[in-house]
XYZ file of C-alpha atoms in Angstrom:
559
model
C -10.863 1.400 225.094
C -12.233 -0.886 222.835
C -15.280 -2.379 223.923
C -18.928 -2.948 222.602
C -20.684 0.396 223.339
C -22.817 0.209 227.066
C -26.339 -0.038 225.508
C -24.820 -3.393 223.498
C -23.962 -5.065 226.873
C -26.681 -8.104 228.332
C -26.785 -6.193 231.230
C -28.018 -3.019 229.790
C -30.583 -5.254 227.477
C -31.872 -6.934 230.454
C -32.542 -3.355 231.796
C -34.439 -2.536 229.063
C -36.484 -5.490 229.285
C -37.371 -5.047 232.604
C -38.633 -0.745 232.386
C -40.953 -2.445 230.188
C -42.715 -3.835 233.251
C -41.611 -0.781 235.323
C -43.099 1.968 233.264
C -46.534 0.339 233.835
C -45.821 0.277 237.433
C -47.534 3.312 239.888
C -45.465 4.087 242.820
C -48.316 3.851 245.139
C -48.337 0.073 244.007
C -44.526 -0.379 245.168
C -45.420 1.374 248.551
C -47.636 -1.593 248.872
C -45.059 -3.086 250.762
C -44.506 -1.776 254.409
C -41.311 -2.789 254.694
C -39.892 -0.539 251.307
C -38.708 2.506 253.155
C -36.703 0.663 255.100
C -34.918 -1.023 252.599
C -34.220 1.652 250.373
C -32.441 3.919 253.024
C -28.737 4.067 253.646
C -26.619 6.050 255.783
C -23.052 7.228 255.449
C -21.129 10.195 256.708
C -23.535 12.540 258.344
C -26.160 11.404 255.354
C -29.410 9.722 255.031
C -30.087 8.639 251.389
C -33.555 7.462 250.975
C -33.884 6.261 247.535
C -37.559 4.762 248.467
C -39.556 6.943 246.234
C -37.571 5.901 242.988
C -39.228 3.947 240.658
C -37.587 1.057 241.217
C -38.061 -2.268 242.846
C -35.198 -4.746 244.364
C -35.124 -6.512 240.559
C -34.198 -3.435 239.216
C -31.759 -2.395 241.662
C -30.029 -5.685 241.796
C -29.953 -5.274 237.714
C -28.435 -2.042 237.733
C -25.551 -3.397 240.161
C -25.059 -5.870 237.394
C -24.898 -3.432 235.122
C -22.028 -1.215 237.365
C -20.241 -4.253 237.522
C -20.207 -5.114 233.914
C -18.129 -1.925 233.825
C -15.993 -2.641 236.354
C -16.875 0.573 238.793
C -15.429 -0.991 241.470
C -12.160 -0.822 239.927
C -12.780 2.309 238.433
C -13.195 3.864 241.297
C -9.610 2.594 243.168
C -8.434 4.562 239.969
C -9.680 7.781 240.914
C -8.486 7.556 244.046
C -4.828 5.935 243.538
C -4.228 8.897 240.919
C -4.563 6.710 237.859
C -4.815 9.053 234.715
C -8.488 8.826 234.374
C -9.015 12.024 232.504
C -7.670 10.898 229.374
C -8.124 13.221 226.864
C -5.739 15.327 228.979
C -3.850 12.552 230.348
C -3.561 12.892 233.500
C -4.938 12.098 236.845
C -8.304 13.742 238.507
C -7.123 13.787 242.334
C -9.711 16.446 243.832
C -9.722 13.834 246.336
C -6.253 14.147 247.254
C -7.172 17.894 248.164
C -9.044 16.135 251.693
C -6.436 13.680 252.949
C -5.221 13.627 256.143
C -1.610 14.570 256.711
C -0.504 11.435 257.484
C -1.771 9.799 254.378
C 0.304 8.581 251.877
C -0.323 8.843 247.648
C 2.694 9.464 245.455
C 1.275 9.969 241.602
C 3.728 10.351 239.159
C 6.468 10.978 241.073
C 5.253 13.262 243.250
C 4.572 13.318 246.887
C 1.135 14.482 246.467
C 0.060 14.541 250.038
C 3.407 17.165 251.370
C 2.612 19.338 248.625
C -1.318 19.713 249.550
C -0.649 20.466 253.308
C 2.147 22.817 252.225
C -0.549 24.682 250.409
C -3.020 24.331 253.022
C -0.523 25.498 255.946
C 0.718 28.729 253.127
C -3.394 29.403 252.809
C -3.673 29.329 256.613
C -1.168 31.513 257.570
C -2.964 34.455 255.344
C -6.290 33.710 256.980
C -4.423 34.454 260.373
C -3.108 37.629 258.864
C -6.403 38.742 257.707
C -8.484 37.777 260.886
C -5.583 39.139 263.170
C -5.765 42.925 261.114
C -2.145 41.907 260.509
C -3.097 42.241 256.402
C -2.699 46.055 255.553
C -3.255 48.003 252.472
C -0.736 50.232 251.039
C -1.994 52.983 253.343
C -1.521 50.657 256.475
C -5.189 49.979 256.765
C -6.265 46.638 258.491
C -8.124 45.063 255.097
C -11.651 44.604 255.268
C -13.484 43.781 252.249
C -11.939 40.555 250.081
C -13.624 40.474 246.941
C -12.967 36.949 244.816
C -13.046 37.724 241.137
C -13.615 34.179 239.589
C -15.881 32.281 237.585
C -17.451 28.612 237.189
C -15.562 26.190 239.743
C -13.727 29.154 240.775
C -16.611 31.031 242.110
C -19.665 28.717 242.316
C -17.965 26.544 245.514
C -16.775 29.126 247.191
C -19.765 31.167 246.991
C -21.778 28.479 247.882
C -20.171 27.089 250.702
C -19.492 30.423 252.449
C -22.948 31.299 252.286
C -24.293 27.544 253.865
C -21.507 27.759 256.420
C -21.885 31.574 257.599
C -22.713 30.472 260.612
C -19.706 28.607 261.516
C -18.139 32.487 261.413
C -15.507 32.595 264.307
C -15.323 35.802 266.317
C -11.914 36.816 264.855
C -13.585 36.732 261.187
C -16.160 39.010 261.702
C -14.594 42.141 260.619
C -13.444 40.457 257.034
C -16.177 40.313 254.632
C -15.861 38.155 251.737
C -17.841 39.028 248.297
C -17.787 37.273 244.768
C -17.595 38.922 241.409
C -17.958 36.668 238.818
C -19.715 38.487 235.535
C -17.419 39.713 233.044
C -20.049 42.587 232.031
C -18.795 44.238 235.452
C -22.038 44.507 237.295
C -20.910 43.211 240.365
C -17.438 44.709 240.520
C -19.059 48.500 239.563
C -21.604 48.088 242.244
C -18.517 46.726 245.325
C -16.018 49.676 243.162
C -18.803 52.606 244.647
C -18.916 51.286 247.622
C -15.445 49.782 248.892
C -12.680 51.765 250.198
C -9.302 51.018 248.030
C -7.277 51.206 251.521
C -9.039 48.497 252.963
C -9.841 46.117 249.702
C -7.708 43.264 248.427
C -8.750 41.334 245.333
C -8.308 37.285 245.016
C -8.026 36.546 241.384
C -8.506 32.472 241.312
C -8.498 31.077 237.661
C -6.241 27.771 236.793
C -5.080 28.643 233.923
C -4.758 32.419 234.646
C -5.895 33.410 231.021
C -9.986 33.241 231.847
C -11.241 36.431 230.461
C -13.727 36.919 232.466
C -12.052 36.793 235.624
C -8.789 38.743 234.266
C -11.198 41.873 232.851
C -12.711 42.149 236.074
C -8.854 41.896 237.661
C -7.924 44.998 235.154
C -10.451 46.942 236.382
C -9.833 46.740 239.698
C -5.995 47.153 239.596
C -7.419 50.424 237.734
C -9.018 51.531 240.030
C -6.987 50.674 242.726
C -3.835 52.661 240.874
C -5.864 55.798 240.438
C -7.603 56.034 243.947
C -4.102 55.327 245.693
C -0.915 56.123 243.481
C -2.294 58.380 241.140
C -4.245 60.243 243.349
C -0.736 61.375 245.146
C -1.108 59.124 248.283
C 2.537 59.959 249.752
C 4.702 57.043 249.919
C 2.005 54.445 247.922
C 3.721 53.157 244.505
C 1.963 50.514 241.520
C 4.365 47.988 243.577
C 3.175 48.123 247.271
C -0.490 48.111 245.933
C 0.213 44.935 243.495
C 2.001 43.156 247.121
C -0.851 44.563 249.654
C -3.501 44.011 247.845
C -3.519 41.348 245.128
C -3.722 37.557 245.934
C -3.084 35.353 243.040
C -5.071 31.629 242.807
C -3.914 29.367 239.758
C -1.994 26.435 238.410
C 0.313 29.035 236.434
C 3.195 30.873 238.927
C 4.170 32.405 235.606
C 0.841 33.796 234.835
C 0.080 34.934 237.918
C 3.914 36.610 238.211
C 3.665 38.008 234.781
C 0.186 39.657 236.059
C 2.129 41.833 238.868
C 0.936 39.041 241.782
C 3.913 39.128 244.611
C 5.209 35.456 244.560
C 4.224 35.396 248.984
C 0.606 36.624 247.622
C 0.165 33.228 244.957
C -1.303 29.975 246.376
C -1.106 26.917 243.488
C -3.013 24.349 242.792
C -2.443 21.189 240.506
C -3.461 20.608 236.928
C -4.916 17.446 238.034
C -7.620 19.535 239.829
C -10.415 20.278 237.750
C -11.678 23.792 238.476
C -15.496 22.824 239.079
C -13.756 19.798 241.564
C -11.319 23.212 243.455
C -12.862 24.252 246.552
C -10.782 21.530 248.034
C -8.014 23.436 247.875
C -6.854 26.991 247.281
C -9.417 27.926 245.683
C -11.526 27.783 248.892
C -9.598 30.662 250.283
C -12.594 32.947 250.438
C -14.088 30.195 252.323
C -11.304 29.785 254.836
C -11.362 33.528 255.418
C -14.960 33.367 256.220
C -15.509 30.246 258.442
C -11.711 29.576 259.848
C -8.868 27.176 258.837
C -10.096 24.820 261.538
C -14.000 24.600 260.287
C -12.457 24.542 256.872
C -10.491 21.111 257.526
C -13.861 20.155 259.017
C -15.107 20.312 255.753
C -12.479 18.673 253.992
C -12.765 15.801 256.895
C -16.456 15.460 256.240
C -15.544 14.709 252.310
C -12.649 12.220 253.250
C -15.166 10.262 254.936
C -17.310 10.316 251.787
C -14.785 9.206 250.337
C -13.752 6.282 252.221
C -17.379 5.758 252.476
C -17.079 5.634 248.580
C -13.621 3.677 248.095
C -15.053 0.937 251.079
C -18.707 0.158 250.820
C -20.409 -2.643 248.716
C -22.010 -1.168 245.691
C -25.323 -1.960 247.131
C -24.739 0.205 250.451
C -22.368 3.066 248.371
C -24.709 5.776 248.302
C -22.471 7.767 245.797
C -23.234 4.261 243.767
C -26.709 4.409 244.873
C -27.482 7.661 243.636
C -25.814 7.899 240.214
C -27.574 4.167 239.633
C -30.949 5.958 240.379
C -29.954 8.816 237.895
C -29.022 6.314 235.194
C -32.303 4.296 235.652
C -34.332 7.561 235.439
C -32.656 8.733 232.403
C -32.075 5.572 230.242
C -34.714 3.607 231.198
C -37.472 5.264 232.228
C -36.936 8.274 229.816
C -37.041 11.046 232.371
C -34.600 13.521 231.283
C -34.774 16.573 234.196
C -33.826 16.686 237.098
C -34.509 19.391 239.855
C -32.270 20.008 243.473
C -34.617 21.360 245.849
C -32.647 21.855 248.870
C -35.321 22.932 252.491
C -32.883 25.092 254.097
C -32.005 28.656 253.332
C -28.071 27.910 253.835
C -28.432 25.803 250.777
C -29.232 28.514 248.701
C -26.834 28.024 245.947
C -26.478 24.787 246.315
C -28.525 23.769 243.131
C -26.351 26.445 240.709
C -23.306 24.517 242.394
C -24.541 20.936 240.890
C -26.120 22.455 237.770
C -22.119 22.982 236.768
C -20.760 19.988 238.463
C -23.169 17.578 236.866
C -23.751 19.540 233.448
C -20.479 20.255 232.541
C -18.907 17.295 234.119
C -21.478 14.611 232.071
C -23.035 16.824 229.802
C -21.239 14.952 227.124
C -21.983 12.937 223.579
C -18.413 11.385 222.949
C -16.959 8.270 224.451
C -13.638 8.026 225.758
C -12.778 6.467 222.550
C -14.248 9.128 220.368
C -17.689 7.202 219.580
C -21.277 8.937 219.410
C -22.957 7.924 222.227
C -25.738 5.918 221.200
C -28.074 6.372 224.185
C -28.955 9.836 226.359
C -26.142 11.153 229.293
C -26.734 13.991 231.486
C -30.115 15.025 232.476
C -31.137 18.600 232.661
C -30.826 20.006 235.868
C -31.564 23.190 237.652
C -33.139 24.057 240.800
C -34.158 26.489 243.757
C -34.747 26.727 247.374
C -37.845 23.901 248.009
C -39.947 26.729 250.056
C -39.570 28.995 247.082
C -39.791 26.905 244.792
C -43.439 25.749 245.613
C -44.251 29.020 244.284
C -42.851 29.132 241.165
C -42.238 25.404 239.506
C -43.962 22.806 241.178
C -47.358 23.489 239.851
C -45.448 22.048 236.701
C -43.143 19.472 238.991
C -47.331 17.833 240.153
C -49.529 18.975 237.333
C -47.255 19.295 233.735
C -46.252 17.227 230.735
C -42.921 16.970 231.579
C -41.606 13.767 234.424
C -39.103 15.318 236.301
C -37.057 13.531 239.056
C -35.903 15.601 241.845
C -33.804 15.318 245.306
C -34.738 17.059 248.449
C -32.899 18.123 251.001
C -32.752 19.064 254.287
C -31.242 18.724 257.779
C -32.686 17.266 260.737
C -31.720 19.892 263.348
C -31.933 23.002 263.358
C -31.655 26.002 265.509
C -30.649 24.358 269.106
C -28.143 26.416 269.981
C -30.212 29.431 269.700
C -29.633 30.860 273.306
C -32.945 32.364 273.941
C -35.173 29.775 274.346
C -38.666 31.739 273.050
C -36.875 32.871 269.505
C -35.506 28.791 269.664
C -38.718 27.630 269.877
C -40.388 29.886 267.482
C -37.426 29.055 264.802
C -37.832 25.306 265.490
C -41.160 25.655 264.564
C -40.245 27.215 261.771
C -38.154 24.124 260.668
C -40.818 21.556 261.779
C -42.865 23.615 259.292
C -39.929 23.684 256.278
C -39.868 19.795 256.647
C -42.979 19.266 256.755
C -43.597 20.556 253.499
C -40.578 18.733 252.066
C -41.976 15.633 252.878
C -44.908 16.472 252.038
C -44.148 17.639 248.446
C -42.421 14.230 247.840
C -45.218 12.096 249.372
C -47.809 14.310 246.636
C -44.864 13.958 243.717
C -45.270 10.073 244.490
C -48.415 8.794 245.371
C -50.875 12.018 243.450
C -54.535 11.794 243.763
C -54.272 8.837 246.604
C -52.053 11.483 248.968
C -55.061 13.403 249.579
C -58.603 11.826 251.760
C -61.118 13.696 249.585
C -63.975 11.705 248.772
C -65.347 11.805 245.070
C -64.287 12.482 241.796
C -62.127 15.102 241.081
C -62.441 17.773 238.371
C -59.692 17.144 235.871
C -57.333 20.855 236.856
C -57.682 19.590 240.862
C -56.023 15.649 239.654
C -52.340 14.988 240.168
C -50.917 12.180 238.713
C -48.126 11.214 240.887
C -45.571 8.552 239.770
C -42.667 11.148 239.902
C -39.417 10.041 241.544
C -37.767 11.518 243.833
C -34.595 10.953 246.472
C -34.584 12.332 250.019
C -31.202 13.505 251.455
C -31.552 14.626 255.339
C -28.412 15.899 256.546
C -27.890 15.067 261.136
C -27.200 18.912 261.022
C -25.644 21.087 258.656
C -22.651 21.553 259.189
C -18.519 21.888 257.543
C -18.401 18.379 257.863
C -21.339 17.000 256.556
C -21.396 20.173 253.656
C -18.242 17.814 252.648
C -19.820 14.812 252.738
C -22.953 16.099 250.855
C -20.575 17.678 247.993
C -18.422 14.433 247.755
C -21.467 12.415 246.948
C -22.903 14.434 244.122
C -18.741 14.525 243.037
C -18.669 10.664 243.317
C -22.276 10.384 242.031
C -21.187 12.361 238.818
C -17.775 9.968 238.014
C -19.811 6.728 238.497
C -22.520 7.460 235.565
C -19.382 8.874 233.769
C -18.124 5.401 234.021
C -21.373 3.694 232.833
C -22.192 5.937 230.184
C -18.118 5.994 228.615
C -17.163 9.326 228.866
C -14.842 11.624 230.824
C -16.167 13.507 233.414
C -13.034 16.016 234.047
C -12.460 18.045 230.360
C -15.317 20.523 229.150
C -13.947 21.285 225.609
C -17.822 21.990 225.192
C -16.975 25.489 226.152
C -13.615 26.248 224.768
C -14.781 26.734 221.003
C -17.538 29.404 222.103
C -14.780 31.095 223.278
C -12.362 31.649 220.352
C -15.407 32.863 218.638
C -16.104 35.062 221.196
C -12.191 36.858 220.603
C -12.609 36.840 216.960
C -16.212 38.797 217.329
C -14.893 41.150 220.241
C -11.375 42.416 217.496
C -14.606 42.643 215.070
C -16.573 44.732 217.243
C -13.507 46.906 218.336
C -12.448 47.018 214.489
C -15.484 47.265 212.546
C -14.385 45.244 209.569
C -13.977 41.846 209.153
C -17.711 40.669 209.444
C -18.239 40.265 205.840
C -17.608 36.672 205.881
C -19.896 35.840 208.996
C -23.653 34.734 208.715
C -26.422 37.504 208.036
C -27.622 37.271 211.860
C -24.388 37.989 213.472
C -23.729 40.321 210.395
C -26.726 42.575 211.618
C -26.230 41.945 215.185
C -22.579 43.548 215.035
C -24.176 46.556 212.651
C -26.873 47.574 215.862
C -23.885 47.907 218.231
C -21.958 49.957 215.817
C -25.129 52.182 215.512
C -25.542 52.296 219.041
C -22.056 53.296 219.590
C -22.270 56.069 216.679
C -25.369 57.818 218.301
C -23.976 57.301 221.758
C -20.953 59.516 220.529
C -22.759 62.176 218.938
């Protein structure tokens, strides 16, 4: 691509030239006009984006839609979507999106018929959901499974674990003796603590990696085939052998058959997915097993039907009602123009939990990026710091920095609308709609404060200087109809979308993270040094002294 870099562009100057004016510009002084909240709200999908309390005005927004077009996101985006191969330094396509359509759609990308080979999947994952919840999955004893534990990491353990927890409710009946847990640390905390407490009769692993080499994941998979192997074959269990327990209780997740065959996985236990599915993008597909097993086949295609319509949303709406558009426009203004460089997810409802760890890797190691597709330094800041926590919980422990602190932060809230109608008895239903009256209150509260400071609050007088608040933070409001598989989709989708647009502006690729491959060759080289204890000569005097404690550790441990 060769092209004057983004920040070079008239449309980017004429940014510039306007956050001049805008920096000087209060919120409270934009919400002089009664008609802003209005006109800053779309809807889409389930969704209500209010982008009101951005510090923006309509000359800024209309700007910033110059400045999308300038780069052509409209066309971008139809490249996404028709399987173009927009992840170039891999060269090929990123079709997460292609993971939610319908069966009767139609996208052939290279030759292939990608559409066939997704339901195929789908319909191979759904049958072992209906051998699981039917007791029809048994161990190498003949015990009905019970515990599924997913050993994963990043994109193969942050969406599943965060959309089984939001969606717990959606539990059908015939799930409820099937409980799903997540190991992800390769230090083998989590495992040891499920390895005390699990019966190996009624345990079956799901080891989802892509590439089927992650170390993490595939050291926790060793120890549990250990242990599995001594509590049942060598233990003397009559009739159990290393190959029943490998077939009854091993499912295999990854883009490598070979891999996962080479492992000891039964070729009926693997489910693939595609190299054009980026692991953090997965839960589309296979990947979201553990959340199939946990919520049902049929709530899970709810979920992937509440992304498809985020992303026709996205593939169909005018850039100045796309709220994927919308939102990544607002990040970009924050960041590039108005110099704000964090960004907190503060989601009102419990479900949501991990929700915020889910978009600190989609966002971070999607954008978190300094190279342009063409190899340049970028000249001009990308991704924002993010991180977040449950709002309520939150209020306690970072806000007094979010209202009173150095640092501008934007943040998004979130929240649904309703909540807890279908709670039968109607005194503990009215006592936990209270509850979420209360919850939203104080999200909108904590947003009105963020924006408007000092003039939020009828207190006559002046004010000593630890009691001010400044105000003039940003924020975005997303309120959800109810939570639910299909608009969880639609809420995930955005932030996905969200993410490739300001990839788009800001020139680089969204889908590779080579950011994190370097840390860990130098990770295997120090592990053969640690297990070899020569070899460190040539590294740097801190790592030199770091490896000589553990050796001194080990040698007093052993005496």
């Amino acid at each position: 691509m060769n092209h004057a870099p983004i920040d070079q562009t008239g449309a980017w100057q004429r940014l510039m030239e306007h956050a001049e004016e805008m920096r000087t510009t209060h919120l409270r002084e934009l919400f002089i006009d009664e008609a802003r909240g209005g006109a800053f709200m779309r809807q889409a999908a389930g969704l209500t984006l209010d982008l009101s309390k951005q510090r923006w005005s309509d000359a800024t927004l209309e700007r910033l839609l110059d400045l999308a077009r300038a780069v052509e996101v409209p066309q971008r985006i139809q490249a996404l979507l028709n399987g173009e191969h927009v992840n170039v330094s891999e060269d090929r396509p990123a079709l997460h999106t292609a993971l939610r359509l319908p069966p009767e759609a139609e996208l052939v990308v290279d030759g292939e018929d990608v559409v066939s080979g997704v339901h195929a999947t789908l319909d191979r994952m759904a049958s072992m959901v209906a051998r699981l919840h039917a007791r029809q999955w048994r161990g190498a004893t003949g015990r009905p499974i019970y515990d599924v534990v997913n050993l994963g990491v990043g994109g193969s353990d942050l969406g599943p674990l965060m959309v089984t927890h939001a969606l717990a409710d959606y539990r059908p009946a015939d799930a409820h003796h099937v409980e799903v847990h997540f190991a992800s640390t390769m230090d083998g905390s989590q495992l040891a603590d499920y390895l005390t407490r699990f019966n190996p009769e009624t345990t079956l692993f799901v080891i989802s990696s892509k590439s089927f080499t992650t170390i993490d994941t595939l050291s926790n998979a060793r120890t549990a085939r250990d242990w599995l192997m001594a509590r049942l074959v060598e233990d003397g269990i009559q009739g159990v052998d290393e190959e029943m327990v490998m077939r009854q209780h091993f499912v295999g997740v990854s883009a490598k058959p070979d891999k996962m065959s080479e492992w000891g996985i039964a070729e009926a236990n693997q489910l693939l997915f595609w190299e054009w599915v980026g692991g953090r993008y997965s839960l589309w597909g296979a990947i979201g097993l553990p959340i199939a097993l946990v919520i049902g086949m049929a709530n899970f295609r709810e979920l992937l039907a509440g992304a498809h319509a985020m992303d026709e949303h996205f593939a169909q709406a005018p850039l100045g009602d796309n709220l994927p558009v919308l939102l990544a426009l607002a990040g970009i203004w924050n960041v590039n123009f108005l110099d704000i460089r964090a960004h907190s997810i503060l989601p009102y409802d419990g479900r949501l939990e991990h929700f915020a760890a889910y978009l600190e890797q989609l966002e971070m190691e999607s954008n978190g990026k300094s190279a342009t597709h063409d190899g340049r330094q970028v000249s001009y800041s990308t991704c924002p710091v993010l991180w977040g926590q449950l709002g309520p919980n939150a209020q306690h422990a970072f806000y007094q920095l979010l209202h009173q602190g150095t640092q501008p932060v934007v943040c998004d809230f979130i929240a649904p609308l309703k909540r807890y109608d279908d709670v039968e008895d109607a005194a503990t239903r009215d006592h936990l709609k209270a509850q979420h009256r209360l919850t939203l209150a104080n999200c909108f509260a904590q947003s009105r404060l963020l924006m408007l400071g000092d003039d939020a609050i009828d207190e006559p007088g002046e004010r000593p200087g630890h009691k001010r608040y400044r105000g003039n933070q940003p924020s975005t409001t997303l309120l959800l109809d109810r939570l639910t598989p299909a608009t969880l989709g639609a809420l995930i989708a955005l932030y996905e979308h969200k993410v490739f647009v300001q990839a788009a502006i800001w020139d680089i690729n969204p889908f590779d993270q080579w950011g994190v491959e370097l840390g860990k060759q130098i990770a295997g080289e120090t592990e053969r040094m640690l297990a070899d204890h020569h070899g460190h000569e040539q590294m740097d005097a801190s790592t030199r002294a770091l490896l000589e404690a553990v050796w001194r550790a080990e040698g007093e441990s052993d005496r």
